[in-house]
Every structure is written in C-alpha cells, then in structure tokens.
PDB file of C-alpha atoms in Angstrom:
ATOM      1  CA  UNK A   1       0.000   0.000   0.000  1.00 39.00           C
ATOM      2  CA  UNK A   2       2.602   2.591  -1.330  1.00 40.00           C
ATOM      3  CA  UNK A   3       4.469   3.716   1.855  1.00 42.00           C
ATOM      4  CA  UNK A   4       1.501   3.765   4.179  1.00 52.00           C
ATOM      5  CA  UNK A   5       0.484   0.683   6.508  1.00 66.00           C
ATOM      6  CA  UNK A   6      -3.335  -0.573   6.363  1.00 68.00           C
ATOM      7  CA  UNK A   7      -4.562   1.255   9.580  1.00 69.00           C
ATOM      8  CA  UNK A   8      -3.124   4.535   7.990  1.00 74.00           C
ATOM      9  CA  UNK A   9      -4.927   3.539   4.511  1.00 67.00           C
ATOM     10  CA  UNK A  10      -8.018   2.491   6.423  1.00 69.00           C
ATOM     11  CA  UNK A  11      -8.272   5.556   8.628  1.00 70.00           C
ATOM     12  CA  UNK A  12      -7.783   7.960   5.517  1.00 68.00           C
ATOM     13  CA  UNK A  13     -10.955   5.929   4.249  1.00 61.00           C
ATOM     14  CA  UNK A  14     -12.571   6.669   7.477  1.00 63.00           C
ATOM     15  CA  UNK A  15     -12.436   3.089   8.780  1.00 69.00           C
ATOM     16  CA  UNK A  16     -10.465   4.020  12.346  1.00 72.00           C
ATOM     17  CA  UNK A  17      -9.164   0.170  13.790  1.00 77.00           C
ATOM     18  CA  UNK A  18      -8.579  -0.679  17.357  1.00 82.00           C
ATOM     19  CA  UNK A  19      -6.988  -3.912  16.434  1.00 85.00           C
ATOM     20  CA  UNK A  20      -6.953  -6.783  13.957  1.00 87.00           C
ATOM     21  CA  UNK A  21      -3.970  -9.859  13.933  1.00 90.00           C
ATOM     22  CA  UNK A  22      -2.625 -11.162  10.617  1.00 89.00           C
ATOM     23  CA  UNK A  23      -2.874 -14.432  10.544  1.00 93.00           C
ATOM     24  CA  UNK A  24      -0.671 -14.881   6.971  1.00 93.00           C
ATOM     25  CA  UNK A  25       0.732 -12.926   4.676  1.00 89.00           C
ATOM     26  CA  UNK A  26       2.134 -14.137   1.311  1.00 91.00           C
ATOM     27  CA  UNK A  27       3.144 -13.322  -2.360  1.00 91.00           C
ATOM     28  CA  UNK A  28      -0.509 -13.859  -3.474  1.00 94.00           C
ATOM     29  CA  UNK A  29      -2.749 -13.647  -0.484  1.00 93.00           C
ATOM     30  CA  UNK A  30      -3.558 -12.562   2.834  1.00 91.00           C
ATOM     31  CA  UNK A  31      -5.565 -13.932   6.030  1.00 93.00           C
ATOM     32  CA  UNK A  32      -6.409 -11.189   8.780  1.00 90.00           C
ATOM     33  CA  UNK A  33      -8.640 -11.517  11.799  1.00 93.00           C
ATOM     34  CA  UNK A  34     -10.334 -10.114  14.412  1.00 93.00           C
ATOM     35  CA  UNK A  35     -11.023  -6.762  12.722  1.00 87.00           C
ATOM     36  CA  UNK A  36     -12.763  -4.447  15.300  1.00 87.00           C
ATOM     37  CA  UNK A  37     -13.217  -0.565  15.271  1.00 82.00           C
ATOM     38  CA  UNK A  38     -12.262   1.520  17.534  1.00 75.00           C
ATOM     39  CA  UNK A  39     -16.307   2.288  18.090  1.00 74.00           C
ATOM     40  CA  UNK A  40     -16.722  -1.343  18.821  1.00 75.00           C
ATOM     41  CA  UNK A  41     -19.636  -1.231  16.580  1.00 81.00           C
ATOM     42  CA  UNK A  42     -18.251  -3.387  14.028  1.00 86.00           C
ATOM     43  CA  UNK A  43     -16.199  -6.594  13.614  1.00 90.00           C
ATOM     44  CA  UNK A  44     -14.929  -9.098  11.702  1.00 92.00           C
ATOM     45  CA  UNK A  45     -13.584 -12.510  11.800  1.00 96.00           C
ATOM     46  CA  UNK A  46     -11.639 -13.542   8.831  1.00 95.00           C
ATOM     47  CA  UNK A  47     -10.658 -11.032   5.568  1.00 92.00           C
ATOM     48  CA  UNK A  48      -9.181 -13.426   2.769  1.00 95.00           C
ATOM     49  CA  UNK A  49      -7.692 -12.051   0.135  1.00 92.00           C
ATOM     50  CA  UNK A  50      -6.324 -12.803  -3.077  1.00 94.00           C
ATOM     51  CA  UNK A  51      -3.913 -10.562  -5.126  1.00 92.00           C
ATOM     52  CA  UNK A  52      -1.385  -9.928  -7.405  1.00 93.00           C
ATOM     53  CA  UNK A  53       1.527  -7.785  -6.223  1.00 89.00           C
ATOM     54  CA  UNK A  54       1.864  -5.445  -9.136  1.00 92.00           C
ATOM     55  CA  UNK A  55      -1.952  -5.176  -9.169  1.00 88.00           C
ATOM     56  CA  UNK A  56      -1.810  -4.173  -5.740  1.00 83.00           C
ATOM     57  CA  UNK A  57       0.783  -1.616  -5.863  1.00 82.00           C
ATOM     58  CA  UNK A  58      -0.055  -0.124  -9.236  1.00 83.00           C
ATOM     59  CA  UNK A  59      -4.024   0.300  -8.371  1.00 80.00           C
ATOM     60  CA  UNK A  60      -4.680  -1.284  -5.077  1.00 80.00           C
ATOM     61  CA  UNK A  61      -6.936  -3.927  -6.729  1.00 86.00           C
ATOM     62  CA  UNK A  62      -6.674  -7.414  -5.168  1.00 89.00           C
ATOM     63  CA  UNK A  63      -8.526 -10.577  -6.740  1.00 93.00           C
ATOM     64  CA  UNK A  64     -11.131 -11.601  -4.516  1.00 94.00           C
ATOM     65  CA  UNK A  65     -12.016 -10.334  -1.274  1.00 92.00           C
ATOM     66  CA  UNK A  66     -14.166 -12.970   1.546  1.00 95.00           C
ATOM     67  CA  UNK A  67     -15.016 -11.260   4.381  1.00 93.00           C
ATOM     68  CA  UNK A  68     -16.652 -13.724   7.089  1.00 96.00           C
ATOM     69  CA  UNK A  69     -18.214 -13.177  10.309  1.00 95.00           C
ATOM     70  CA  UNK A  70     -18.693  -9.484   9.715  1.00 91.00           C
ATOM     71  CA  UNK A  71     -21.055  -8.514  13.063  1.00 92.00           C
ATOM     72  CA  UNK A  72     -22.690  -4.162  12.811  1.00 87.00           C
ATOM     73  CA  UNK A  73     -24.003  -2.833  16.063  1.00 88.00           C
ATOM     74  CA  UNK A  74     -26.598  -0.135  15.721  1.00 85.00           C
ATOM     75  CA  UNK A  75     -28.670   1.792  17.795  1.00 85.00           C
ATOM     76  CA  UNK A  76     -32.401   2.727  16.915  1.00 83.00           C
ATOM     77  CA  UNK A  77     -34.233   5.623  17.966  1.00 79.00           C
ATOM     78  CA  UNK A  78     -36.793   8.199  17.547  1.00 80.00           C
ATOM     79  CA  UNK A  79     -33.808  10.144  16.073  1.00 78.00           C
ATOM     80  CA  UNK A  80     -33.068   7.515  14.023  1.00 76.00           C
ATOM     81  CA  UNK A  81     -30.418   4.885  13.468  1.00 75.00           C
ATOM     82  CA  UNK A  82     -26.620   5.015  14.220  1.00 75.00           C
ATOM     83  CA  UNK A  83     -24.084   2.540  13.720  1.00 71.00           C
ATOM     84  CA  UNK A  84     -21.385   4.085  15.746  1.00 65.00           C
ATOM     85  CA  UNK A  85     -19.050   5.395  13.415  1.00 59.00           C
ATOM     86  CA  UNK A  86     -19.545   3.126  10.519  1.00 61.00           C
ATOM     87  CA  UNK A  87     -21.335   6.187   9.007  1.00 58.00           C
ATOM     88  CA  UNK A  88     -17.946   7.859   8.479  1.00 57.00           C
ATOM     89  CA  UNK A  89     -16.604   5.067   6.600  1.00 56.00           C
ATOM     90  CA  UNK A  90     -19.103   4.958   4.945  1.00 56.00           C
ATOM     91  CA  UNK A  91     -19.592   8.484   3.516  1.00 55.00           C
ATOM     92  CA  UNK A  92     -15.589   9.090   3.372  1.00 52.00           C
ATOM     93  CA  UNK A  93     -13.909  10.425  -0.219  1.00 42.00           C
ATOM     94  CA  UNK A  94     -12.982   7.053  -1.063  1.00 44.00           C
ATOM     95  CA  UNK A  95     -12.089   8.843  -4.615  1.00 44.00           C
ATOM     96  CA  UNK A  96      -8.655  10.129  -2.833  1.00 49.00           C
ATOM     97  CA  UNK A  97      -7.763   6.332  -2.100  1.00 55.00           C
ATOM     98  CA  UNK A  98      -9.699   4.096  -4.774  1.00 63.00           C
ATOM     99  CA  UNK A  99      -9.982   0.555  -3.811  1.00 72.00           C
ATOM    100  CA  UNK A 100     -11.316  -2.119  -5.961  1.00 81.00           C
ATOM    101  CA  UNK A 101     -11.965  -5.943  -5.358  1.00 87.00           C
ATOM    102  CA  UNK A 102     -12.967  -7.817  -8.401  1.00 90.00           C
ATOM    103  CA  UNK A 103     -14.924 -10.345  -6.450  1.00 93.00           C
ATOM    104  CA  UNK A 104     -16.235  -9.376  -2.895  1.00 91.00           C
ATOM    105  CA  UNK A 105     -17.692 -12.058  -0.853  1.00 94.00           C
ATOM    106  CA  UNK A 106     -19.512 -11.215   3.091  1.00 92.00           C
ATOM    107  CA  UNK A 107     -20.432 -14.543   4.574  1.00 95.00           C
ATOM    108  CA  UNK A 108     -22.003 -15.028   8.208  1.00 94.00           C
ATOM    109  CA  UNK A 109     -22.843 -11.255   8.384  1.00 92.00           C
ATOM    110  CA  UNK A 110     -24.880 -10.180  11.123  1.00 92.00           C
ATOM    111  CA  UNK A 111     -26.654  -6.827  11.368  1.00 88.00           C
ATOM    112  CA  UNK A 112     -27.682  -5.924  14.972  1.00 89.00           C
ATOM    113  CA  UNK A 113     -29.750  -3.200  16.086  1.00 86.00           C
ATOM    114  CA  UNK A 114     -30.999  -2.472  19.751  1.00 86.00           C
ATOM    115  CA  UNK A 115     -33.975  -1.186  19.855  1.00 83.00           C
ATOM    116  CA  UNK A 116     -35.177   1.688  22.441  1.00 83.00           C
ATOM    117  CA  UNK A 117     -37.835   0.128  24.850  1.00 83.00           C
ATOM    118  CA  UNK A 118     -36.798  -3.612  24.342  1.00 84.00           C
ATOM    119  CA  UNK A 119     -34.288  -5.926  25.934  1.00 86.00           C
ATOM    120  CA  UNK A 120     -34.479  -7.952  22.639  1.00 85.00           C
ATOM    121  CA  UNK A 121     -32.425  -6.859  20.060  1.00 87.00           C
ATOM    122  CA  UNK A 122     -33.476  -7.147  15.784  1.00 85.00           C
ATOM    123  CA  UNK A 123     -30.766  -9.527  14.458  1.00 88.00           C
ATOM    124  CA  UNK A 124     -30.520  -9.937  10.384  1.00 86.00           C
ATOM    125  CA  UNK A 125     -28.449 -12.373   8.830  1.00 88.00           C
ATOM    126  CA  UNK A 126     -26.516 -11.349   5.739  1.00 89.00           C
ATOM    127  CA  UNK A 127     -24.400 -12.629   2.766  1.00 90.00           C
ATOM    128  CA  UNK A 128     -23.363 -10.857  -0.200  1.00 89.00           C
ATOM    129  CA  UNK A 129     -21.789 -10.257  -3.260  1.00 89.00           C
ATOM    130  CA  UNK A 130     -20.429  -7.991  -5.983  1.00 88.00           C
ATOM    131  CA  UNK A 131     -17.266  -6.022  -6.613  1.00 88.00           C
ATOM    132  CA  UNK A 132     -15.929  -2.650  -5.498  1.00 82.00           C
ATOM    133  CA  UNK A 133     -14.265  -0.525  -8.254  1.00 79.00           C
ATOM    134  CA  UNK A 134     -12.738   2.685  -7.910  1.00 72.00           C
ATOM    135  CA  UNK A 135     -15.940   4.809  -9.094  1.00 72.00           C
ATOM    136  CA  UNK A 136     -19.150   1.973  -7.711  1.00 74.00           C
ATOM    137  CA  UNK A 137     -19.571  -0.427  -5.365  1.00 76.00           C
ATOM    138  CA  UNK A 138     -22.133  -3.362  -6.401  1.00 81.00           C
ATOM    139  CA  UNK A 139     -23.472  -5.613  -4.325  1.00 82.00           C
ATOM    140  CA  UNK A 140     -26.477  -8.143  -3.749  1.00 85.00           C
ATOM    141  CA  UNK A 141     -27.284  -9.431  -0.299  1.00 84.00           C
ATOM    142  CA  UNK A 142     -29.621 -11.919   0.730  1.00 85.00           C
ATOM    143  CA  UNK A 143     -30.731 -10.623   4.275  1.00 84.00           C
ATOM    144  CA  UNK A 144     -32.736 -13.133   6.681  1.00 83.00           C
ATOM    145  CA  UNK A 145     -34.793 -12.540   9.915  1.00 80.00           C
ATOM    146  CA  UNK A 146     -36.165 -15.323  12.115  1.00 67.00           C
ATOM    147  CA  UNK A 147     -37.342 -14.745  15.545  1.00 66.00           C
ATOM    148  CA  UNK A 148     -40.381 -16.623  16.958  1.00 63.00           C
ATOM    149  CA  UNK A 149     -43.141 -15.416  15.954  1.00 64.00           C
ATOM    150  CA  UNK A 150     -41.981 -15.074  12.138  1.00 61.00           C
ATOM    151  CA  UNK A 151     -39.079 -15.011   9.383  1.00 65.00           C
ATOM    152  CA  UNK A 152     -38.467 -12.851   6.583  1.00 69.00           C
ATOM    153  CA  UNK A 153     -36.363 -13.658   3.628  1.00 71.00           C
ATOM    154  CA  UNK A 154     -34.939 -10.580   1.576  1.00 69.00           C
ATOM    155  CA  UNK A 155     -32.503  -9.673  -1.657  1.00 68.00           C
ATOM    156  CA  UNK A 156     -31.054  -6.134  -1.749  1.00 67.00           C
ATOM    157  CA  UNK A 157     -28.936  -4.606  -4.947  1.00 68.00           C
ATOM    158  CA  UNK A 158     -27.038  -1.753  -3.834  1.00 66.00           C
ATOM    159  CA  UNK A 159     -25.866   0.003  -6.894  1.00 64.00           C
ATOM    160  CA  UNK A 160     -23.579   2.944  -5.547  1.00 63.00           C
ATOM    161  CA  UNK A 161     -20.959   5.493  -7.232  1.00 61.00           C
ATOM    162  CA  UNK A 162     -19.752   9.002  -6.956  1.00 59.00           C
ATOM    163  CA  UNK A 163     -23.300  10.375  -8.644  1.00 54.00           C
ATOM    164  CA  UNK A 164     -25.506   7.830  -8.088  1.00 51.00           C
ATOM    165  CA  UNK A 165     -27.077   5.506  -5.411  1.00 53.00           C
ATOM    166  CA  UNK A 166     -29.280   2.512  -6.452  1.00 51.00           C
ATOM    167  CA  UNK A 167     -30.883   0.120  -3.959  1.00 53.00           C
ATOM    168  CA  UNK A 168     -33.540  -2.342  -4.924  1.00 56.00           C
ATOM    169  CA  UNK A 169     -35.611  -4.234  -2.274  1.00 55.00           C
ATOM    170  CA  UNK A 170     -37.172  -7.862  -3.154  1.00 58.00           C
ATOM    171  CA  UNK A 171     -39.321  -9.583  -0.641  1.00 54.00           C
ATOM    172  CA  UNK A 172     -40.981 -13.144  -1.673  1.00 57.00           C
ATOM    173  CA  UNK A 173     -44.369 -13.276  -2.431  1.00 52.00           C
ATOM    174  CA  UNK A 174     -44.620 -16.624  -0.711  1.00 49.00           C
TER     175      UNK A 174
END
C-alpha cells in the first residue's frame, strides 16, 4: 500500500481500527482476523484475500475479497439509526484512495440493532456479493430474519458510485 500501513490507509478511508492480527501474509494472499473498530460497533472474523503484487501496488486492486463473520451494532431511535461510526466510513472520499476488489464475498454477516424500549435486540443475517471498483460499489445481499413469531427472507442490490445511489428491495411473495 505505497508507503503507508493498512490502519493509515483504512483511517484515511474513514475506517479508524482498534486492532486486527494477521494471521498470513504471502506473495498472493492474505488472512487477517479479528477486525474491530475503535467504536466497537463493528467486527470481523476472517478477511481473505487474493492478489497480485503489481496489481496491488499499481491500483490497489486485489482478486477476490471474503469477508466472514462481519457482526454491525446499531442503535435505533426516535432520532433515528446510528451505527457508531460506521457512518464515516461509509460516507468518506474514497475517490482520494480508490480501492477495488474484483470479487467481494460477506459470509455469516450479522446486522444488529438495539432497539429503544426492548431488551431484545433485531438480528438480520446477511451474505453478499459484488465487486468494489474505484468509481461503484455493487453488491447483492440476501438478508434473513427469524425470531419466533416469524421469518423474513430478503434480496437487496445496492448500486452505488460518486453520482448515483441505487438500492432495490425484493421480498418473496410466498
């Protein structure tokens, strides 16, 4: 990553670490784990990745990209939602330091929000997939909920780039 470690690439992307291990690190690929933010709100098990040297230090592109075991916290209020401090990574001028990942792969996601007034919080399950190139990000994610009392199966396209955001919602008729 051109004279600059990944925290310092990550935190000029907005993504601030408190720590992560490497578990390998070769000619062609990469194993890191235990990913969490300094917020706490989000964490990660396993990052695989897949590369070609040049490739990364010419255009910090790498191959594939499987993320498992990726956990968000969020809050929900009247005020709204917060995922504490995700939003900043989120929203950061990425176009400064372009990243792309020809094949992007989230397994075992979870997306958890705790809701004001209950002890119980709303848990969604999540995988994706897509790519991440330096001017979109594409992804489609098959989201799950199953509590109880009922389950809910959804697909979301997120279709995002520097003009444009694009999300389309499918819920079974069944």
């Amino acid at each position: 990553y051109k004279r600059q470690g990944l925290p310092q690439y990550l935190k000029k992307n907005g993504i601030m670490l408190k720590s992560f291990k490497v578990k390998s690190l070769g000619l062609t690929q990469a194993e890191l784990m235990n990913f969490v933010m300094s917020s706490g709100s989000v964490r990660i098990k396993s990052v695989k990745i897949t590369y070609s040297p040049i490739d990364l230090w010419r255009s910090k592109q790498v191959k594939t990209m499987d993320i498992s075991g990726l956990t968000i916290n969020g809050d929900i209020s009247e005020d709204g939602i917060s995922f504490g401090g995700l939003e900043s990574a989120l929203s950061a001028n990425a176009a400064r330091n372009p990243f792309i990942a020809k094949k992007l792969r989230l397994t075992n996601g979870q997306l958890v929000i705790n809701r004001q007034n209950s002890d119980e919080p709303l848990v969604l399950g999540f995988t994706s997939n897509g790519s991440v190139s330096a001017d979109a990000m594409n992804l489609t994610t098959d989201v799950s909920f199953l509590n109880d009392r009922f389950s809910v199966k959804a697909n979301v396209v997120l279709n995002k780039t520097k003009a444009v955001s694009y999300t389309h919602l499918t819920l079974p008729t069944n």
